[in-house]
mmCIF file of C-alpha atoms in Angstrom:
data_model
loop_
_atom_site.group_PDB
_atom_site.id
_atom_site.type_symbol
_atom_site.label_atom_id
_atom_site.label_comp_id
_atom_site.label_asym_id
_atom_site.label_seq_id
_atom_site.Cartn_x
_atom_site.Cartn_y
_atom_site.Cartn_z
ATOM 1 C CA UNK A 1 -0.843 46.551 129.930
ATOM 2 C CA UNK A 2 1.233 43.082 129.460
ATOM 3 C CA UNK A 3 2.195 41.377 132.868
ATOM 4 C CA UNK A 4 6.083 41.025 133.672
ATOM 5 C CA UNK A 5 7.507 38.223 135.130
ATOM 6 C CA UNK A 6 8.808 39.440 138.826
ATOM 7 C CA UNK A 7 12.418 39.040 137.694
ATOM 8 C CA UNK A 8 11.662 41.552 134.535
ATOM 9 C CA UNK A 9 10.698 43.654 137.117
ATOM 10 C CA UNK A 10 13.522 43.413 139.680
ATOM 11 C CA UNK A 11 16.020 44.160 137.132
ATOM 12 C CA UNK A 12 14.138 47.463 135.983
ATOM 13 C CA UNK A 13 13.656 48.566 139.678
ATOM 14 C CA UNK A 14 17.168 47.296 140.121
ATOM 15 C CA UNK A 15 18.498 49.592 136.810
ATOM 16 C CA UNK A 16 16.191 52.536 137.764
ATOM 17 C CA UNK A 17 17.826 52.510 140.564
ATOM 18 C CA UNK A 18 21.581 52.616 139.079
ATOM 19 C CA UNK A 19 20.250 55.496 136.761
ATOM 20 C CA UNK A 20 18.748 57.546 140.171
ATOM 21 C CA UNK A 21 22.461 57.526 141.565
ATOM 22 C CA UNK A 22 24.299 58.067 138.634
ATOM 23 C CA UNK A 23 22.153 61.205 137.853
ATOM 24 C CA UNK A 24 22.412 62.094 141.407
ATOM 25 C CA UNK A 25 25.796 62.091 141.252
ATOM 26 C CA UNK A 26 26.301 64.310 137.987
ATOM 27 C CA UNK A 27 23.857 67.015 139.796
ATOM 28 C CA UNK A 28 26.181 66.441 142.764
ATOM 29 C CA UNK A 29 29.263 66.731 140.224
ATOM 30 C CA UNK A 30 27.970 69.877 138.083
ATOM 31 C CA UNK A 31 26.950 71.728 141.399
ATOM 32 C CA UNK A 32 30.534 71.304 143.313
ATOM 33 C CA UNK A 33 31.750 72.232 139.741
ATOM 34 C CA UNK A 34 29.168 75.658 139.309
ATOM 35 C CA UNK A 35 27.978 76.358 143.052
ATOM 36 C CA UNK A 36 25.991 79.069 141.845
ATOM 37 C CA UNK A 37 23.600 76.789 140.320
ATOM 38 C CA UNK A 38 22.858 75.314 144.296
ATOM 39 C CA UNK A 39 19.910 78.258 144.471
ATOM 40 C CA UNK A 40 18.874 77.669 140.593
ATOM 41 C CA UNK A 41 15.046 76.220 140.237
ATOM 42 C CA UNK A 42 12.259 76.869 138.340
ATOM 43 C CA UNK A 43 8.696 78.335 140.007
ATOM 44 C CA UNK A 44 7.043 75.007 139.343
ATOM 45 C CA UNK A 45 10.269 72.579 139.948
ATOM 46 C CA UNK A 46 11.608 71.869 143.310
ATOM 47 C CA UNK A 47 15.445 73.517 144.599
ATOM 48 C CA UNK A 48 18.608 71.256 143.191
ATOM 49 C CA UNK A 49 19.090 71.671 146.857
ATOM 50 C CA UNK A 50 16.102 69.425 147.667
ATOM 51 C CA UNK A 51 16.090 66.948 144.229
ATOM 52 C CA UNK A 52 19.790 65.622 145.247
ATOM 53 C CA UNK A 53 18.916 65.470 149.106
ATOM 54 C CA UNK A 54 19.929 61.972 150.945
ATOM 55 C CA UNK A 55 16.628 60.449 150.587
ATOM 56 C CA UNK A 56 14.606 62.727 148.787
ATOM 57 C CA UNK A 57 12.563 60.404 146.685
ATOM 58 C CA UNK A 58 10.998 58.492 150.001
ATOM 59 C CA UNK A 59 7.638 59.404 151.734
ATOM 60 C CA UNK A 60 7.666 61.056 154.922
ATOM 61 C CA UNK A 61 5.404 60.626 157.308
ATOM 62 C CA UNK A 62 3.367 63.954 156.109
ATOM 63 C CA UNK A 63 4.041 63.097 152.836
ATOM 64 C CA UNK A 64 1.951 60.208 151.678
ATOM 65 C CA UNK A 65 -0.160 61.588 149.139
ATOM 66 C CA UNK A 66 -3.715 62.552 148.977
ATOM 67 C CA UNK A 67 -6.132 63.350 151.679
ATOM 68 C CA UNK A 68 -8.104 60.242 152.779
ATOM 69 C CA UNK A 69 -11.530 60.934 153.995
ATOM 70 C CA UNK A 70 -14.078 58.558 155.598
ATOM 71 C CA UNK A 71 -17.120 57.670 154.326
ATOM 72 C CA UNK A 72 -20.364 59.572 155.129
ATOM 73 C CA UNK A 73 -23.358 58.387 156.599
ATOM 74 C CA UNK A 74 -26.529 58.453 155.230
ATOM 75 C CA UNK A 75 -27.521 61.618 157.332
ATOM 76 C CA UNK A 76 -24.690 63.546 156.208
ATOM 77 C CA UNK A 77 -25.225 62.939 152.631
ATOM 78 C CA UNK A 78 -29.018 64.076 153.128
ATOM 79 C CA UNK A 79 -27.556 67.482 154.797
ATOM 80 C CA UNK A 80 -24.925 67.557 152.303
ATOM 81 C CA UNK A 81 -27.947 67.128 149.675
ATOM 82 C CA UNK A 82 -30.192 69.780 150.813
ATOM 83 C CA UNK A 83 -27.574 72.357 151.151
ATOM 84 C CA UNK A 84 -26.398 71.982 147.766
ATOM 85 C CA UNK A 85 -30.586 72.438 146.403
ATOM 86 C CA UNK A 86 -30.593 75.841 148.506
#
């Protein structure tokens, strides 16, 4: 993947940003327009409700992604080893 110069960069975070609010506002537009579309999601997408939420799109405290685990010792790999032969 090519390298960017930093201010390539700033203006794409800087007009990803722009777009973010401008489609925030249209949900926030089409749902005072249709309110019965506040409830309307898909199974596998998250509620309108939550998508145009004051900031939805930062990490929470709980929310940080995947489960870090330390490392094992060299015991625990052994036990981990000769429970898997069994």
């Amino acid at each position: 993947m090519p390298k960017h110069s930093s201010h390539i960069l700033d203006f794409a975070k800087k007009g990803a940003s722009i777009r973010l609010r401008e489609l925030m506002d249209e949900a926030r537009l089409l749902l005072s327009q249709f309110p019965h579309l506040r409830d309307a999601f898909d199974e596998d997408e998250l509620p309108i409700s939550f998508i145009v939420a004051e900031k939805s799109g930062q990490l929470t405290k709980g929310n940080r992604g995947g489960r870090r685990r330390g490392r094992m010792s060299e015991e625990a790999r052994e036990a981990v080893s000769a429970r898997m032969k069994k």
